[in-house]
Short mmCIF file of C-alpha atoms and ligand atoms in Angstrom, two decimals:
data_model
loop_
_atom_site.label_atom_id
_atom_site.label_comp_id
_atom_site.label_asym_id
_atom_site.label_seq_id
_atom_site.Cartn_x
_atom_site.Cartn_y
_atom_site.Cartn_z
CA MET A 6 156.22 102.58 95.26
CA SER A 7 152.86 104.19 95.57
CA LYS A 8 151.47 104.43 99.08
CA GLN A 9 147.73 104.85 98.87
CA ALA A 10 144.54 102.93 98.58
CA ILE A 11 144.22 104.07 95.07
CA VAL A 12 141.60 105.12 92.66
CA PRO A 13 143.75 105.13 89.55
CA LYS A 14 142.99 107.73 86.91
CA ALA A 15 140.53 106.40 84.37
CA GLY A 16 142.52 104.93 81.50
CA ALA A 17 145.87 104.86 83.33
CA ALA A 18 147.77 101.59 82.85
CA ILE A 19 147.97 99.63 86.10
CA ASP A 20 151.12 97.83 87.17
CA LEU A 21 150.29 95.98 90.39
CA LYS A 22 153.95 95.63 91.30
CA LYS A 23 153.85 99.34 92.07
CA PHE A 24 151.18 98.89 94.76
CA ASP A 25 152.37 97.70 98.15
CA PRO A 26 149.87 95.15 99.55
CA ALA A 27 151.23 95.75 103.07
CA TYR A 28 150.73 99.53 103.02
CA THR A 29 148.90 100.89 106.09
CA GLY A 30 149.09 104.67 105.72
CA ASP A 31 149.17 106.48 109.06
CA TYR A 32 147.18 103.76 110.78
CA ASP A 33 148.12 101.06 113.22
CA LYS A 34 145.79 98.24 114.18
CA GLU A 35 144.22 100.08 117.09
CA SER A 36 143.60 103.41 115.36
CA ALA A 37 142.26 101.67 112.25
CA LYS A 38 139.77 99.65 114.28
CA GLU A 39 138.65 102.75 116.16
CA GLU A 40 138.17 104.70 112.95
CA THR A 41 136.29 101.82 111.33
CA ALA A 42 133.86 101.67 114.28
CA LYS A 43 133.26 105.43 114.03
CA LEU A 44 132.71 105.25 110.29
CA GLN A 45 130.32 102.34 110.75
CA GLU A 46 128.05 104.51 112.92
CA ARG A 47 127.68 106.92 110.01
CA PHE A 48 127.38 104.02 107.55
CA THR A 49 124.42 102.69 109.57
CA GLU A 50 122.65 106.08 109.43
CA LEU A 51 123.29 106.54 105.73
CA GLN A 52 122.13 103.02 104.90
CA GLU A 53 118.86 103.63 106.73
CA MET A 54 118.30 106.80 104.70
CA LEU A 55 119.13 105.03 101.43
CA TYR A 56 116.54 102.40 102.29
CA ALA A 57 113.91 104.90 103.46
CA GLN A 58 114.38 107.03 100.36
CA GLY A 59 114.16 104.02 98.06
CA LYS A 60 115.42 105.88 95.00
CA GLN A 61 119.05 104.96 94.55
CA THR A 62 121.16 101.82 94.65
CA LEU A 63 124.72 101.14 95.78
CA LEU A 64 126.51 98.21 94.21
CA ILE A 65 129.79 97.03 95.74
CA ILE A 66 131.93 94.59 93.80
CA LEU A 67 134.68 92.62 95.55
CA GLN A 68 137.39 90.82 93.61
CA ALA A 69 140.57 89.22 94.91
CA MET A 70 142.75 86.16 94.73
CA ASP A 71 141.72 83.23 96.97
CA ALA A 72 142.08 84.12 100.66
CA GLY A 73 142.23 87.77 99.63
CA GLY A 74 139.58 88.65 102.21
CA LYS A 75 136.32 88.98 100.28
CA ASP A 76 134.30 86.97 102.80
CA SER A 77 135.84 88.62 105.82
CA THR A 78 135.33 92.11 104.37
CA ILE A 79 131.62 91.39 104.05
CA LYS A 80 131.45 90.00 107.57
CA LYS A 81 133.35 92.88 109.20
CA VAL A 82 132.41 95.98 107.21
CA PHE A 83 128.69 95.17 107.09
CA GLU A 84 128.45 93.83 110.65
CA PRO A 85 126.35 96.68 112.09
CA ILE A 86 124.21 97.23 108.99
CA ASN A 87 120.54 96.26 108.97
CA PRO A 88 120.50 93.03 106.93
CA GLN A 89 117.08 93.92 105.58
CA GLY A 90 118.64 96.53 103.30
CA VAL A 91 121.53 94.47 101.95
CA TYR A 92 121.74 91.86 99.24
CA VAL A 93 124.90 89.76 99.24
CA TYR A 94 125.58 87.38 96.41
CA GLY A 95 128.58 85.15 95.74
CA PHE A 96 129.23 84.10 92.15
CA LYS A 97 130.46 80.54 91.70
CA ALA A 98 131.39 78.71 88.50
CA PRO A 99 128.33 79.12 86.24
CA THR A 100 125.65 76.42 86.33
CA GLY A 101 124.36 74.69 83.21
CA GLU A 102 121.42 77.05 83.08
CA GLU A 103 123.66 80.09 83.46
CA LEU A 104 125.98 78.85 80.71
CA GLY A 105 122.94 78.68 78.46
CA HIS A 106 122.75 82.49 78.57
CA ASP A 107 125.19 85.29 77.91
CA TYR A 108 127.61 85.78 80.84
CA LEU A 109 125.96 89.00 82.04
CA TRP A 110 122.51 87.41 82.41
CA ARG A 111 123.18 85.92 85.82
CA VAL A 112 124.80 89.13 86.99
CA HIS A 113 122.03 91.49 85.95
CA ARG A 114 119.47 89.28 87.72
CA ARG A 115 121.36 89.80 90.99
CA THR A 116 121.69 93.57 90.86
CA PRO A 117 119.98 95.14 93.86
CA PRO A 118 116.75 97.12 93.63
CA LYS A 119 116.40 100.80 94.54
CA GLY A 120 116.99 101.52 98.22
CA PHE A 121 119.36 98.58 98.64
CA ILE A 122 123.04 97.94 98.89
CA GLY A 123 124.19 95.00 96.82
CA VAL A 124 127.46 93.25 97.52
CA PHE A 125 128.97 90.99 94.88
CA ASN A 126 131.48 88.45 96.17
CA ARG A 127 133.11 87.90 92.77
CA SER A 128 131.22 89.14 89.76
CA HIS A 129 131.24 89.46 85.97
CA TYR A 130 134.97 90.17 86.33
CA GLU A 131 135.49 86.42 86.69
CA ASP A 132 134.57 86.32 83.02
CA VAL A 133 137.77 88.21 82.20
CA LEU A 134 139.88 86.67 85.00
CA VAL A 135 139.48 82.90 85.51
CA VAL A 136 138.00 82.66 82.03
CA ARG A 137 140.91 84.50 80.42
CA VAL A 138 143.65 82.73 82.38
CA ASN A 139 142.23 79.28 81.57
CA ASP A 140 140.92 79.96 78.07
CA LEU A 141 137.43 78.85 79.12
CA VAL A 142 136.14 80.62 76.02
CA PRO A 143 138.17 81.63 72.94
CA LYS A 144 140.22 84.80 73.10
CA ASP A 145 138.11 86.62 70.54
CA VAL A 146 135.12 86.09 72.86
CA TRP A 147 136.64 87.26 76.19
CA GLU A 148 138.53 90.09 74.50
CA LYS A 149 135.28 91.88 73.68
CA ARG A 150 134.05 91.64 77.26
CA TYR A 151 135.96 94.62 78.68
CA HIS A 152 133.99 96.90 76.45
CA GLN A 153 130.74 95.04 77.16
CA ILE A 154 131.34 95.27 80.91
CA ASN A 155 131.94 99.01 80.66
CA GLU A 156 128.70 99.46 78.76
CA PHE A 157 126.80 97.25 81.21
CA GLU A 158 128.12 99.22 84.17
CA ARG A 159 127.41 102.50 82.38
CA SER A 160 123.81 101.46 81.92
CA LEU A 161 123.45 100.57 85.62
CA ALA A 162 125.04 103.88 86.62
CA GLU A 163 122.82 105.92 84.31
CA ASN A 164 119.80 104.24 85.87
CA GLY A 165 120.55 105.16 89.47
CA THR A 166 123.19 102.70 90.67
CA ARG A 167 126.40 103.93 92.25
CA ILE A 168 129.12 101.34 91.61
CA LEU A 169 132.22 100.83 93.75
CA LYS A 170 134.69 98.14 92.74
CA PHE A 171 137.34 96.93 95.17
CA TYR A 172 140.35 94.86 94.26
CA LEU A 173 141.75 93.44 97.51
CA HIS A 174 145.47 93.34 96.89
CA ILE A 175 147.42 90.72 98.86
CA SER A 176 150.92 89.41 98.29
CA LYS A 177 151.65 85.83 97.30
CA GLU A 178 153.40 85.36 100.67
CA GLU A 179 150.31 86.57 102.52
CA GLN A 180 148.16 84.10 100.61
CA LYS A 181 150.53 81.31 101.67
CA GLN A 182 150.18 82.32 105.32
CA ARG A 183 146.40 82.48 105.10
CA PHE A 184 146.24 79.08 103.42
CA GLU A 185 148.44 77.67 106.20
CA GLU A 186 146.13 79.18 108.82
CA ARG A 187 143.16 77.59 107.09
CA LEU A 188 144.84 74.21 107.20
CA ALA A 189 145.73 74.61 110.86
CA ASP A 190 142.23 75.62 111.98
CA PRO A 191 139.53 72.93 111.87
CA THR A 192 136.81 75.61 111.83
CA LYS A 193 138.27 76.87 108.56
CA HIS A 194 138.64 73.52 106.83
CA TRP A 195 135.35 73.98 105.02
CA LYS A 196 136.99 76.85 103.16
CA TRP A 197 139.81 74.68 101.95
CA ASN A 198 139.69 73.81 98.30
CA SER A 199 142.68 72.00 96.82
CA GLY A 200 141.84 73.59 93.47
CA ASP A 201 143.01 76.88 94.99
CA LEU A 202 146.58 75.51 94.81
CA GLU A 203 146.28 75.18 91.03
CA VAL A 204 145.12 78.79 90.90
CA ARG A 205 148.07 79.80 93.09
CA LYS A 206 150.42 78.28 90.49
CA GLN A 207 148.92 80.70 87.97
CA TRP A 208 149.56 83.72 90.23
CA ASP A 209 151.46 85.73 87.61
CA ASP A 210 148.84 85.09 84.94
CA TYR A 211 146.14 86.26 87.34
CA MET A 212 148.09 89.40 88.20
CA GLU A 213 148.30 90.19 84.51
CA ALA A 214 144.58 89.51 84.03
CA PHE A 215 143.78 91.77 86.99
CA GLU A 216 146.01 94.51 85.61
CA VAL A 217 144.18 94.44 82.30
CA ALA A 218 140.74 94.50 83.95
CA LEU A 219 141.79 97.26 86.34
CA THR A 220 143.13 99.26 83.41
CA LYS A 221 140.38 98.73 80.85
CA CYS A 222 137.37 98.81 83.17
CA ASN A 223 138.32 101.72 85.39
CA THR A 224 135.76 104.35 84.49
CA LYS A 225 134.47 107.52 86.13
CA TYR A 226 131.07 105.95 86.66
CA ALA A 227 132.42 102.63 88.00
CA PRO A 228 135.91 103.20 89.44
CA TRP A 229 138.25 100.51 90.71
CA HIS A 230 139.77 100.92 94.15
CA ILE A 231 143.01 99.08 94.75
CA VAL A 232 143.02 98.23 98.45
CA PRO A 233 146.26 97.15 100.14
CA SER A 234 144.88 94.13 101.98
CA ASN A 235 147.68 92.24 103.71
CA HIS A 236 146.46 93.94 106.89
CA LYS A 237 142.79 93.26 107.42
CA TRP A 238 142.27 96.26 109.71
CA TYR A 239 143.66 98.62 107.07
CA ARG A 240 141.53 97.02 104.35
CA ASN A 241 138.41 97.43 106.50
CA VAL A 242 138.96 101.08 107.29
CA VAL A 243 139.70 101.95 103.67
CA ILE A 244 136.63 100.17 102.34
CA THR A 245 134.30 101.52 105.02
CA LYS A 246 135.54 105.05 104.38
CA THR A 247 135.08 104.69 100.64
CA ILE A 248 131.50 103.46 101.09
CA VAL A 249 130.62 106.24 103.55
CA ASP A 250 132.07 108.87 101.21
CA ALA A 251 130.03 107.49 98.31
CA LEU A 252 126.78 107.49 100.31
CA GLU A 253 127.45 111.06 101.48
CA ASP A 254 128.02 112.05 97.87
CA MET A 255 124.76 110.36 96.85
CA LYS A 256 122.96 112.74 99.21
CA VAL A 257 120.71 110.07 100.64
CA ALA A 258 118.06 111.52 102.95
CA PHE A 259 114.82 110.52 104.62
CA PRO A 260 111.84 111.21 102.35
CA GLU A 261 109.50 114.10 103.10
CA PRO A 262 106.86 112.92 105.58
CA GLU A 263 103.14 113.05 104.86
CA GLU A 264 101.60 116.38 105.77
CA GLY A 265 99.75 116.84 109.03
CA LEU A 266 101.51 114.15 111.06
CA ASP A 267 101.54 116.55 114.01
CA LYS A 268 97.72 116.62 114.02
CA ILE A 269 97.21 112.88 114.06
CA VAL A 270 95.66 111.48 117.21
CA ILE A 271 95.89 107.76 117.69
CA PRO A 272 92.49 106.49 118.81
CA ASP A 273 92.35 104.46 122.03
P1 AMP B 323 134.60 80.75 96.17
O1 AMP B 323 134.46 82.24 95.97
O2 AMP B 323 135.78 80.37 97.00
O3 AMP B 323 133.32 80.13 96.65
O4 AMP B 323 134.90 80.11 94.75
C1 AMP B 323 134.09 80.33 93.65
C2 AMP B 323 134.75 79.73 92.43
O5 AMP B 323 133.91 79.98 91.31
C3 AMP B 323 136.10 80.32 92.11
O6 AMP B 323 137.01 79.31 91.84
C4 AMP B 323 135.83 81.15 90.85
O7 AMP B 323 136.94 81.25 90.00
C5 AMP B 323 134.70 80.36 90.22
N1 AMP B 323 133.94 81.20 89.28
C6 AMP B 323 133.20 82.28 89.55
N2 AMP B 323 132.72 82.82 88.41
C7 AMP B 323 133.16 82.06 87.40
C8 AMP B 323 133.01 82.10 85.98
N3 AMP B 323 132.29 83.05 85.39
N4 AMP B 323 133.60 81.14 85.25
C9 AMP B 323 134.33 80.18 85.86
N5 AMP B 323 134.52 80.09 87.17
C10 AMP B 323 133.95 81.02 87.95
MG1 MG B 324 137.43 79.67 97.79
#
C-alpha cells in the first residue's frame, strides 16, 4: 500500500484501494498542527504578494465524498489568510439557468481574477461524478467531458492560473463516524441531508467514478493530489504545504515601487 499524499504520474491508472486514507506519514496530531501553523505564516506572506503583484491566479479545487472534509479544509487552511484576496465558491446542483448553458459556463464565471486565490468546493468534476453515477445525462455526453475538462484547465493554465486539485480520501467507515457525529451534535444538524445516505449506498460507483476522473484528468498543468484525509490534522498539513510550495514556485513578489518614494514629503 502506498504511503504518501500522492501526485500520481500523469496518465497513470489510479486504484484508490492502494491509497490508505488513514496514512499520516511521520506526523502525529501535535507535530502536524505545529507544522501547519508554521506553513500558514508563509502562506499569509505569499498570498499578500500574489495579491499585490496582481498578475497570477491560484485555483484550488476540492472534491470528496460527503463529510470528506471540504468545508473544514477551507475553514482551517485559510483561517489566517486575508479574506479580501480569496474567492470561495461552492457548487450545488445546477439551477435552471445554469442547466440552460453548457456545464462549464457556471464554472468559468467563478474562476478568480488575477491576484486572487479561488477555492472551489466541488467543481466541474461533479459533471463526471454525480452525473456519471446517476446517468443525469447520457453516457455519450459525459464520456466526452474528461477531454473537455482537460482542455478547459489547459486554457486556464496557459492564461496565468496555477491549478491544484485535491481529492480528500476518506474511508467508508470514517464517513459513517462523521455522519454519526453530525447526528449527535445539534450545531451540525444543518449539515445533515438524508440524500447523503443514498449517495453512501453508491459508494463503490463513486470510487470508480473518482478513479476514472483522477486517471483521465491528471495533467502536468492541473495535477490531482490524493490526500489521505481520515485524520484532519494530516489533511491540513499536506494541503497547506502543497499550496505554499505552489506559491513559492510561482515566484510571487511585491511589485517594483514607484521611483522616488524616498524623496516624498507628506505635507502637513
Ligand atoms: P453540498 O456540497 O453538501 O452543499 O452539496 C451539494 C450537492 O450538489 C451535492 O449533492 C452535489 O452532488 C450536488 N451537485 C453539485 N454539482 C452538481 C452537478 N453538476 N450536477 C448534479 N448535482 C450536483
Ligand atoms: Mg452535504
